[in-house]
Coordinates of C-alpha atoms in Angstrom, one line a residue:
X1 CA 37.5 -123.6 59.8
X2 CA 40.1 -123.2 57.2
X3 CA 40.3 -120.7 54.2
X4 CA 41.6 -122.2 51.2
X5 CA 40.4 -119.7 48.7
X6 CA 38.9 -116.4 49.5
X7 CA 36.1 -115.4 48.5
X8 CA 35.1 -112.1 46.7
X9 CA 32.3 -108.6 47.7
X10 CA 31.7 -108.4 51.3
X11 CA 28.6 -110.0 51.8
X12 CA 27.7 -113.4 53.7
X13 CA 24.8 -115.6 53.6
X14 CA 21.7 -114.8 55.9
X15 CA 19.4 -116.9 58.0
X16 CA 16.9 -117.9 55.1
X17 CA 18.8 -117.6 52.1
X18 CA 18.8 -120.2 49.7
X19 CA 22.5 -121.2 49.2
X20 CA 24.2 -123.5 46.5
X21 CA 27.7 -125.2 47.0
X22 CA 30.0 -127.8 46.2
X23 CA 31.2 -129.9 49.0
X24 CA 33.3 -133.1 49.7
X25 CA 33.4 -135.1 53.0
X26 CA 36.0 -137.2 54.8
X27 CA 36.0 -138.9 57.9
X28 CA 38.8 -138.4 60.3
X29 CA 40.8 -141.5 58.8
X30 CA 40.5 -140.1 54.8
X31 CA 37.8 -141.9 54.0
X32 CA 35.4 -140.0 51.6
X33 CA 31.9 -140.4 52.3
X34 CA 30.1 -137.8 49.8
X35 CA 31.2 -135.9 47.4
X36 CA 28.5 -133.4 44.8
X37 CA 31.5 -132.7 43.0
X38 CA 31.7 -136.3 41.8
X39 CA 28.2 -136.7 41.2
X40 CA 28.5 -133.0 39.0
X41 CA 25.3 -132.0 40.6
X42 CA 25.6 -128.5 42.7
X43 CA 24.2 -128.9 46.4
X44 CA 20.9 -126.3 47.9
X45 CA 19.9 -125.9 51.1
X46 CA 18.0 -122.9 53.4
X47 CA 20.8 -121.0 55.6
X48 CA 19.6 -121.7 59.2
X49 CA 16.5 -123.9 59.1
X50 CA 18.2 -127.3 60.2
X51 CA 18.6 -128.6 56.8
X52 CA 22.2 -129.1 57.3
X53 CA 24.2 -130.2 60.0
X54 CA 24.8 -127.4 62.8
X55 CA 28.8 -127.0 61.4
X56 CA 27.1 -126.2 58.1
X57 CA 24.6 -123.8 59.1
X58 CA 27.3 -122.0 61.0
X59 CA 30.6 -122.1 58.8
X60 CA 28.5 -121.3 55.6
X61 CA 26.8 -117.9 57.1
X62 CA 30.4 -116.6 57.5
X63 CA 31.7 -117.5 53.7
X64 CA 31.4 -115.4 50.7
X65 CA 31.1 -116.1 46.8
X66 CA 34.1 -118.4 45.5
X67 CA 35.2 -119.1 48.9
X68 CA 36.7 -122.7 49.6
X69 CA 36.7 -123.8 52.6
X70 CA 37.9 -126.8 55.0
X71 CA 35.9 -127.4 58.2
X72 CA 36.2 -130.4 60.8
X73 CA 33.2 -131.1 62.5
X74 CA 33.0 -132.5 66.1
X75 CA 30.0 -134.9 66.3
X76 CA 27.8 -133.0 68.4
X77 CA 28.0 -130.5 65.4
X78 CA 27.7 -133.5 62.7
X79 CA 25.6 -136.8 63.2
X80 CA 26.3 -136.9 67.0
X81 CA 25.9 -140.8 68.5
X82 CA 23.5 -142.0 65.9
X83 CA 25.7 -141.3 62.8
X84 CA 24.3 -141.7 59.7
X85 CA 24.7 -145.3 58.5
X86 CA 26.0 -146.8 56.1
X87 CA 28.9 -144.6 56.0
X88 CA 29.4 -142.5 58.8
X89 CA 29.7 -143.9 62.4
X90 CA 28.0 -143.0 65.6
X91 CA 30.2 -140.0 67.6
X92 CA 32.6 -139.7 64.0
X93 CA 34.5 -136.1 63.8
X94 CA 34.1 -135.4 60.0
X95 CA 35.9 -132.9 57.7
X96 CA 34.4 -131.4 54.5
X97 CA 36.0 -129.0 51.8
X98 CA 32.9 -126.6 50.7
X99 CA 32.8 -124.0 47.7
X100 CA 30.1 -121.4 48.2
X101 CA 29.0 -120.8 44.9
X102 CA 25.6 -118.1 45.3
X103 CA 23.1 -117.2 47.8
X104 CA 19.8 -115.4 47.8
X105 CA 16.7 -114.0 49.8
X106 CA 13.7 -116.1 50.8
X107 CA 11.4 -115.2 48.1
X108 CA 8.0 -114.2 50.1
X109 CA 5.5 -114.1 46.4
X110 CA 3.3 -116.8 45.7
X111 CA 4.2 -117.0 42.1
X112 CA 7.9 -117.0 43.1
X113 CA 8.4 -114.0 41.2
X114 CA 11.1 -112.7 43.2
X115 CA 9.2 -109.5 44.0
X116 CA 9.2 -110.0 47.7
X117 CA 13.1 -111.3 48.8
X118 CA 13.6 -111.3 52.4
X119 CA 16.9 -111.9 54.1
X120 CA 17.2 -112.4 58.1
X121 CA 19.8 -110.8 59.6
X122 CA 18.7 -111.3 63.6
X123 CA 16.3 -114.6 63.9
X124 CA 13.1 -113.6 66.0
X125 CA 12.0 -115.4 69.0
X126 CA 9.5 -118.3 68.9
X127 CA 7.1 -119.3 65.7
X128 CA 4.3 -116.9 65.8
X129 CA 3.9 -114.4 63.1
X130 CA 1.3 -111.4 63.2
X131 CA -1.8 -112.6 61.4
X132 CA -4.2 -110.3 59.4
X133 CA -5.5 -107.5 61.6
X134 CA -2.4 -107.9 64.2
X135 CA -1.0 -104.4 65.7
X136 CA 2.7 -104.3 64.9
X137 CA 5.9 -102.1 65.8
X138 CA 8.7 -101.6 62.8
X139 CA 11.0 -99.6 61.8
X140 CA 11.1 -98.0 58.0
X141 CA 13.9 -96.9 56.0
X142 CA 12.9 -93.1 57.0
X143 CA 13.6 -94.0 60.2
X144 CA 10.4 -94.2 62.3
X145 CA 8.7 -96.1 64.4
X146 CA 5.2 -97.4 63.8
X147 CA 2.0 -99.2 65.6
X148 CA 0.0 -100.1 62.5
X149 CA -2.7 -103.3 61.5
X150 CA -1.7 -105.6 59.1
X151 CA -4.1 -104.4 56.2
X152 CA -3.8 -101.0 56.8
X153 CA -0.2 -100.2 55.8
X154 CA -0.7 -98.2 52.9
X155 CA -2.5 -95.2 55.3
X156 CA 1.0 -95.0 56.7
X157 CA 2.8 -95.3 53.6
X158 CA 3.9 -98.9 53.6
X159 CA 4.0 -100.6 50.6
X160 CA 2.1 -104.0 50.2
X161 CA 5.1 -106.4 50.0
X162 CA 6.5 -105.0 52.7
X163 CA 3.5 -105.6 55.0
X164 CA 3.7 -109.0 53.2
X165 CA 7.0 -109.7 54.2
X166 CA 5.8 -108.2 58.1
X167 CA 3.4 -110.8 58.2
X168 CA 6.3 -113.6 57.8
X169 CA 8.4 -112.1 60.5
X170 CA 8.6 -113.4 64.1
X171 CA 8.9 -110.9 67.1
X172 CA 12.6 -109.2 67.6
X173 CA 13.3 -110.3 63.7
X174 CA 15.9 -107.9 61.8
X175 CA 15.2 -108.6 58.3
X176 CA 16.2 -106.8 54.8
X177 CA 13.3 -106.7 52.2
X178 CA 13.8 -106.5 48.4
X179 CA 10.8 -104.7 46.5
X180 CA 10.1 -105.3 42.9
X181 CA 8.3 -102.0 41.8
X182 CA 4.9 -104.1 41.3
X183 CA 5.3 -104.9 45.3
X184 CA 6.4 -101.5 46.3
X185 CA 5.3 -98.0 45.2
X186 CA 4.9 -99.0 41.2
X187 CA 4.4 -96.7 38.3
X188 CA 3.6 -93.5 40.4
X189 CA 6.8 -93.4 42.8
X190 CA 6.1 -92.4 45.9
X191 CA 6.6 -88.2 46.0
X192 CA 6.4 -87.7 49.7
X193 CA 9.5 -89.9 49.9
X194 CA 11.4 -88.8 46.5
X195 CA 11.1 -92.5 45.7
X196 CA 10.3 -92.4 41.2
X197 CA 8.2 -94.4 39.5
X198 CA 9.5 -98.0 39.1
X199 CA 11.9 -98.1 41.4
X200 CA 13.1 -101.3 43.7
X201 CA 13.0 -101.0 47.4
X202 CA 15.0 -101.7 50.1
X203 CA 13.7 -101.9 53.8
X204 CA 15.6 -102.7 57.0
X205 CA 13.3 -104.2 59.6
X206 CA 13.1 -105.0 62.8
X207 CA 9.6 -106.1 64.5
X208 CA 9.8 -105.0 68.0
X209 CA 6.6 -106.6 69.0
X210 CA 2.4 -106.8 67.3
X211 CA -0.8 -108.1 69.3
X212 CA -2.6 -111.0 67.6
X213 CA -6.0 -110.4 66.1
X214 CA -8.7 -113.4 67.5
X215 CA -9.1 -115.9 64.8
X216 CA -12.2 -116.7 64.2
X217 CA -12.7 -119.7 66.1
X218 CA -11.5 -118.0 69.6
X219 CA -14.7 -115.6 68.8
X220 CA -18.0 -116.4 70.2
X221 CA -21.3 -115.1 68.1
X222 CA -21.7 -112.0 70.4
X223 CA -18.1 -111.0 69.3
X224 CA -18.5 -112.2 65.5
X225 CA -21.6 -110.2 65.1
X226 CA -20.1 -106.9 66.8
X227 CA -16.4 -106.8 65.1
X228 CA -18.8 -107.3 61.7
X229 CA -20.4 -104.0 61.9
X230 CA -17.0 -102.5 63.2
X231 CA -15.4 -103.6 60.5
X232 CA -18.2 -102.9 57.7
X233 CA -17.8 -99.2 58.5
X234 CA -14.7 -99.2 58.0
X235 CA -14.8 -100.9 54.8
X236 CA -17.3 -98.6 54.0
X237 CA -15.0 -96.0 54.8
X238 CA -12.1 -97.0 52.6
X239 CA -14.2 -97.8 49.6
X240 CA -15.7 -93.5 49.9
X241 CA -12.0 -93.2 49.7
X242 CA -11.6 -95.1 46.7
X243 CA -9.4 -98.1 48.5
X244 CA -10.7 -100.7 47.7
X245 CA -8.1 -103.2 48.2
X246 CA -8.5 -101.7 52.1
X247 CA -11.8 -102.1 51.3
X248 CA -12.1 -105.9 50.4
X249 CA -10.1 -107.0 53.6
X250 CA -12.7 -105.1 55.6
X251 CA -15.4 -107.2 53.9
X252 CA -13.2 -110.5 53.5
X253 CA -13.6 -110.8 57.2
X254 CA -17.0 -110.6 57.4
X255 CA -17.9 -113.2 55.3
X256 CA -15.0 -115.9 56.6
X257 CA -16.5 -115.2 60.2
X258 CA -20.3 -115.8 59.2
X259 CA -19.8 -117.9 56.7
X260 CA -20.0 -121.4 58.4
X261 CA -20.9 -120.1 62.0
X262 CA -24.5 -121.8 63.2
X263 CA -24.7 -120.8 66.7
X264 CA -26.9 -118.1 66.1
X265 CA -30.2 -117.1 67.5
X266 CA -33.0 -116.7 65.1
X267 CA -32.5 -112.9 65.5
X268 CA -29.0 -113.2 65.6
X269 CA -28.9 -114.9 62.1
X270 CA -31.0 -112.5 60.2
X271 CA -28.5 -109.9 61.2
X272 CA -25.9 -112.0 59.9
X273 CA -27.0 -113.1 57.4
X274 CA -27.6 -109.5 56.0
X275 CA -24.2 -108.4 57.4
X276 CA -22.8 -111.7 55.0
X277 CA -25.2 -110.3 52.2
X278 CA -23.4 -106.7 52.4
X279 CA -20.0 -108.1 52.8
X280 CA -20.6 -109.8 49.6
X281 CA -22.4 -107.1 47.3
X282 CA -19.4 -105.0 48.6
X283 CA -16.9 -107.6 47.6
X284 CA -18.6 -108.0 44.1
X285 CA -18.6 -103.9 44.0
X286 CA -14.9 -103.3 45.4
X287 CA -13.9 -106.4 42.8
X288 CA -15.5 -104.5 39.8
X289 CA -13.5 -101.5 40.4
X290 CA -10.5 -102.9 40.5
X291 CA -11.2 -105.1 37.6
X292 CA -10.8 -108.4 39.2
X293 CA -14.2 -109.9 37.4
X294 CA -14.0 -113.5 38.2
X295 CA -13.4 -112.4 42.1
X296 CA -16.7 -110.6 41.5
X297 CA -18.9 -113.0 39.7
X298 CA -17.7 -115.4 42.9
X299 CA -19.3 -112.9 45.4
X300 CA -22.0 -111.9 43.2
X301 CA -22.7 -115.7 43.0
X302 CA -22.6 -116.3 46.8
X303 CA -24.9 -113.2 47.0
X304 CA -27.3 -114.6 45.2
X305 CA -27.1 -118.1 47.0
X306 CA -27.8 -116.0 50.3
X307 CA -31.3 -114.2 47.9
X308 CA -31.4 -115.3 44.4
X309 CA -33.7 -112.0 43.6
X310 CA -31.2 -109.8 45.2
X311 CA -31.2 -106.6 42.7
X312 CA -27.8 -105.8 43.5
X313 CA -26.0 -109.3 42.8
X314 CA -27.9 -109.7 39.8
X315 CA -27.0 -106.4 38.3
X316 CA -23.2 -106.7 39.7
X317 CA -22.9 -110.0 38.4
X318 CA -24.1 -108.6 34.6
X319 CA -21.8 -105.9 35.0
X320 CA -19.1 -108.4 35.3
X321 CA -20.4 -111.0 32.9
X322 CA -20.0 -107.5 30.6
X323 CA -16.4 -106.8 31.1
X324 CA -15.7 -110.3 30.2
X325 CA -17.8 -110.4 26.8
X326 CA -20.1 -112.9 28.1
X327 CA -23.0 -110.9 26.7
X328 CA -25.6 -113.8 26.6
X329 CA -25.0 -114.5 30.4
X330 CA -25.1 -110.4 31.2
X331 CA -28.5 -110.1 29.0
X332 CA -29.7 -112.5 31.1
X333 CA -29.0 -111.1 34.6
X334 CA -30.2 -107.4 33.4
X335 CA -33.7 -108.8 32.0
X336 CA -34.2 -110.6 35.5
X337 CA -33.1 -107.6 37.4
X338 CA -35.8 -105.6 35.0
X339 CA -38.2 -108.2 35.5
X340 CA -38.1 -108.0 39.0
X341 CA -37.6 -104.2 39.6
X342 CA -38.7 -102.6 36.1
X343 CA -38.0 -99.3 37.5
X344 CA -34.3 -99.7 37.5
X345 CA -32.6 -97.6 34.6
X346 CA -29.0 -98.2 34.7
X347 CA -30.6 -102.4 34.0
X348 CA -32.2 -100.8 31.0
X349 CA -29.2 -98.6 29.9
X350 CA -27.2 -102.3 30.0
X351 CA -29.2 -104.6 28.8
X352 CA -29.4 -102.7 25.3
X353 CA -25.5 -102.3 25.4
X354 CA -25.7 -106.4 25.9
X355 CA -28.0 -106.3 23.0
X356 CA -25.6 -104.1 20.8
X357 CA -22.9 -106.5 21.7
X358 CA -24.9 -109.6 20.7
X359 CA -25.6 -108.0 17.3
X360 CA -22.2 -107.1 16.5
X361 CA -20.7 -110.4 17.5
X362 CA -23.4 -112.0 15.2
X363 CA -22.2 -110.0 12.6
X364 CA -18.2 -110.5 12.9
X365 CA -19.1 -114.2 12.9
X366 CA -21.2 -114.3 9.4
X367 CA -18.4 -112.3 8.1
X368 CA -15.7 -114.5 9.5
X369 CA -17.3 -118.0 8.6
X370 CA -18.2 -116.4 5.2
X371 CA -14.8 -115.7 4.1
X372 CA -13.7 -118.9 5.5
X373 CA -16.2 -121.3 4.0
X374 CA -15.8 -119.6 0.4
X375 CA -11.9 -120.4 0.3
X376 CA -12.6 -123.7 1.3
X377 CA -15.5 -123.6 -1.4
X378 CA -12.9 -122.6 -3.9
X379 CA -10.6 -125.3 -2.7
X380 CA -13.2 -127.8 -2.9
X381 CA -14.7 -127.1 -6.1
X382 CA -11.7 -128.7 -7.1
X383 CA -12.1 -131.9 -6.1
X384 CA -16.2 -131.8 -6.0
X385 CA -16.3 -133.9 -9.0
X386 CA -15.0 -137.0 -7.4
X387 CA -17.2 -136.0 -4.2
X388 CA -20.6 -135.5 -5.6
X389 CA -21.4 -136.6 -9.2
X390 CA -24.6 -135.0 -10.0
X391 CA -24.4 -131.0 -9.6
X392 CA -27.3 -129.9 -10.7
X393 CA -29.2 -132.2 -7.9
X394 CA -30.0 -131.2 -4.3
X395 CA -27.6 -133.2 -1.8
X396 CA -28.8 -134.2 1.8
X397 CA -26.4 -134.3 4.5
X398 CA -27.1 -136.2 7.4
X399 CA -25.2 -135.4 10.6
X400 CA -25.4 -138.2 13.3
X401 CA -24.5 -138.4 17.1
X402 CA -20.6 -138.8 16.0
X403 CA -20.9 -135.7 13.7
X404 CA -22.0 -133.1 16.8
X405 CA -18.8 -133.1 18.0
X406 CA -17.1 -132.9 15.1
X407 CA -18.2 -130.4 12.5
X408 CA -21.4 -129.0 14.3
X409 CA -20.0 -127.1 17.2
X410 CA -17.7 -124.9 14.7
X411 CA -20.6 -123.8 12.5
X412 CA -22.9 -121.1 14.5
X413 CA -26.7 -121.4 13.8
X414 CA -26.1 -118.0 12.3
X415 CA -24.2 -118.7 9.5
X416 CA -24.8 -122.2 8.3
X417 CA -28.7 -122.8 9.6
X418 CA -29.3 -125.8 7.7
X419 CA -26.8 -128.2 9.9
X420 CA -28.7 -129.3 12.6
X421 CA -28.8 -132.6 15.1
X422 CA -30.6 -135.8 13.8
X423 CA -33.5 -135.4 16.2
X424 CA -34.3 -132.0 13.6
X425 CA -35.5 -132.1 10.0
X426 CA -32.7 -133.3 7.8
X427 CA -30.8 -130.2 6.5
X428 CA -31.0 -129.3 2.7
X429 CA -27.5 -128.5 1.1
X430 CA -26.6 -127.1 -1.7
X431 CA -23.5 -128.8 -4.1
X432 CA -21.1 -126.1 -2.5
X433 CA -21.4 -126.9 0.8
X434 CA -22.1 -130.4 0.5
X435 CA -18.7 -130.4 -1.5
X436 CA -17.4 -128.2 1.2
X437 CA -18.5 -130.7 4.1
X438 CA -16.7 -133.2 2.4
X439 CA -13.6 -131.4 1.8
X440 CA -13.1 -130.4 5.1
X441 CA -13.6 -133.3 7.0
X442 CA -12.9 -136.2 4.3
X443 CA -12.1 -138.9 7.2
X444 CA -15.4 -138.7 8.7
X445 CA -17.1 -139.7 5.8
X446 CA -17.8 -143.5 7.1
X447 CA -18.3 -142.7 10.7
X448 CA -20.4 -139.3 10.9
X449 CA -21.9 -137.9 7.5
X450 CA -23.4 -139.8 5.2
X451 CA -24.3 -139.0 1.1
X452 CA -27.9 -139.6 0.6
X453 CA -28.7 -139.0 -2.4

């Protein structure tokens, strides 16, 4: 390897990091074979995950931004005996000219937010990674060591990404892990540490070893059943505590090991069966609290598959149909939760919220259509001459199968009563909205309403 230009900072490339060159390659006799340069189009790869040729992967973790570099390649390092045909022969020595141009971490988020970046300074051994409910060994940036299960970092401090990022690491791995505030300690800092509010993180860490958790499939139903209730207490426990995110992992594995399993005996399955229902119910509860309503209306739902009368599901699943203004659907699940258990008061307490809601909504859409349908009324006064020659008679408007989807669905029953489908008596209009009717929807005259006079 030659330096042609050096490069600048003191930084190098990890294993991981995405990297983005320029390159040009020769073989041994000066024949160019490739070039990005001459196709303008700036080359990518992953440092160290056999993208690239072994000479790559190795001279490129060495260079630094703006470096230029020549490198000649024997073939084991290159194509070795098969070559790469057309252009490059079997056993073929090449050379390339390379111009490192960035590098950066492996981002760990799955919205590719960049608020998990990890960097591999020391690849681990083997593929394995610690799964959910693993027992790892790392060390933090205050400098200790610490046996801990995946899922339960934050009762040691840990921030979530960086238990994320744990749970990509294989055993002996050195790694450096960037924290955007939203993965790390966020708005409230972290005081024990002197870390402020919004502040990025960096961790150095190694994972010295962790123990596997069983999957579910190695379990049989004797173990299913028992880690259940093991885990439902302490679920149970971190939701007292008010962590629920603790909480819903607890819970989370309950319901993936019972969910599908149908080995039980007829005793055994009422048991787990009710330790699903719980799991559930406390899924919907924990999701509530931490305002994740769609993640609760899907537990409250699979509650309710499990017993559709089920006081808690229904009333959990109005709570969230609630926070999401779906007042009809939350009125709904409070007068079946009163019509099964009319004792309940906090049902009562919601279901005349719901009907508060309903009745304000009503309102703010007479008002809203009403202000809209008189400017357009002013509009099309102006033009009501050419679209309905007799004022002073009654006009019919007759709204066929086309017209429902086109005028119907933006007029509530509320406000404009009189429009209704074909199979109901024919609505009466007034000139106004007749006029009005026509104004705003003048090509649909032929194909969905028609003047009958």
């Amino acid at each position: 390897q030659v330096i042609k230009t050096e490069g600048t900072g003191t930084e190098s490339p990890m294993i991981g990091d995405k990297v983005t060159v320029h390159y040009t390659g020769w073989l041994l006799d000066g024949t160019k074979f490739d070039s990005s340069l001459d196709r303008k189009d700036k080359f990518s790869f992953d440092l160290g995950k056999g993208e690239v040729i072994k000479a790559w992967d190795i001279a490129v973790a060495t260079m630094k931004i703006g470096e230029i570099c020549r490198i000649t390649c024997k073939p084991e390092y290159a194509y070795g005996s098969a070559g790469s045909p057309p252009k490059i022969p079997p056993n073929a020595t090449l050379i390339f000219e390379i111009e490192l141009f960035e590098f950066k971490g492996e981002d760990l988020t799955e919205d590719e937010d960049g608020g998990i970046i990890r960097r591999i300074r020391t690849k681990g051994e083997g593929y394995s990674k610690p799964n959910e409910g693993a027992f790892v060994e790392n060390r933090v940036f205050d400098e200790r060591e610490l046996r801990f299960e995946i899922g339960e970092g934050e009762n040691y401090d840990l921030p979530p990404g960086l238990e994320q990022a744990i749970q990509r690491m294989e055993k002996s791995e050195e790694s450096v892990v960037y924290l955007k505030p939203s993965y790390g300690f966020g708005s409230a800092g972290k005081e024990k540490f002197q870390i402020p509010p919004n502040a990025d993180l960096q961790y150095e860490v190694k994972l010295k070893s962790f123990e596997k958790a069983k999957e579910s499939w190695e379990m049989n139903t004797e173990e299913k059943l028992e880690q259940s209730s093991i885990v439902k207490e302490r679920g149970t426990q971190y939701f007292k505590e008010g962590k629920y995110k603790q909480a819903t992992l607890q819970y989370k594995k309950i319901a993936s090991w019972l969910e599908h399993e149908t080995g039980f005996s007829e005793e055994d399955d009422a048991k787990a069966k009710s330790l699903r229902l719980a799991a559930l119910l406390n899924l919907a509860m924990c999701h509530l609290k931490l305002k994740e309503y769609s993640l609760a209306l899907e537990n409250c739902s699979k509650a309710l598959e499990l017993d559709s009368s089920n006081e808690k599901g229904l009333f959990r699943r109005g709570e969230a149909h609630l926070a999401v203004n779906d007042f009809e659907l939350a009125r709904a699940d409070f007068q079946k939760v009163l019509q099964l258990y009319p004792s309940n008061k906090a049902a009562k307490v919601q279901l005349l919220a719901c009907q508060q809601k309903i009745r304000e909504q009503h309102e703010r859409e007479k008002k809203m259509y009403a202000n809209m349908f008189q400017r357009l009324a002013d509009k099309g006064a102006k033009v009501s001459g050419s679209t309905l020659q007799n004022p002073g008679r009654t006009e019919w408007i007759h709204v066929g199968k086309e017209a429902t989807g086109i005028g119907a669905f933006c007029l509530p029953s509320s406000v404009l009563p009189m429009v209704q489908r074909e199979d109901s008596p024919a609505p009466h209009l007034q000139r106004m909205e007749a006029a009005l009717w026509y104004h705003v929807w003048p090509r649909c005259q032929s194909q969905a309403a028609q003047r009958v006079v």
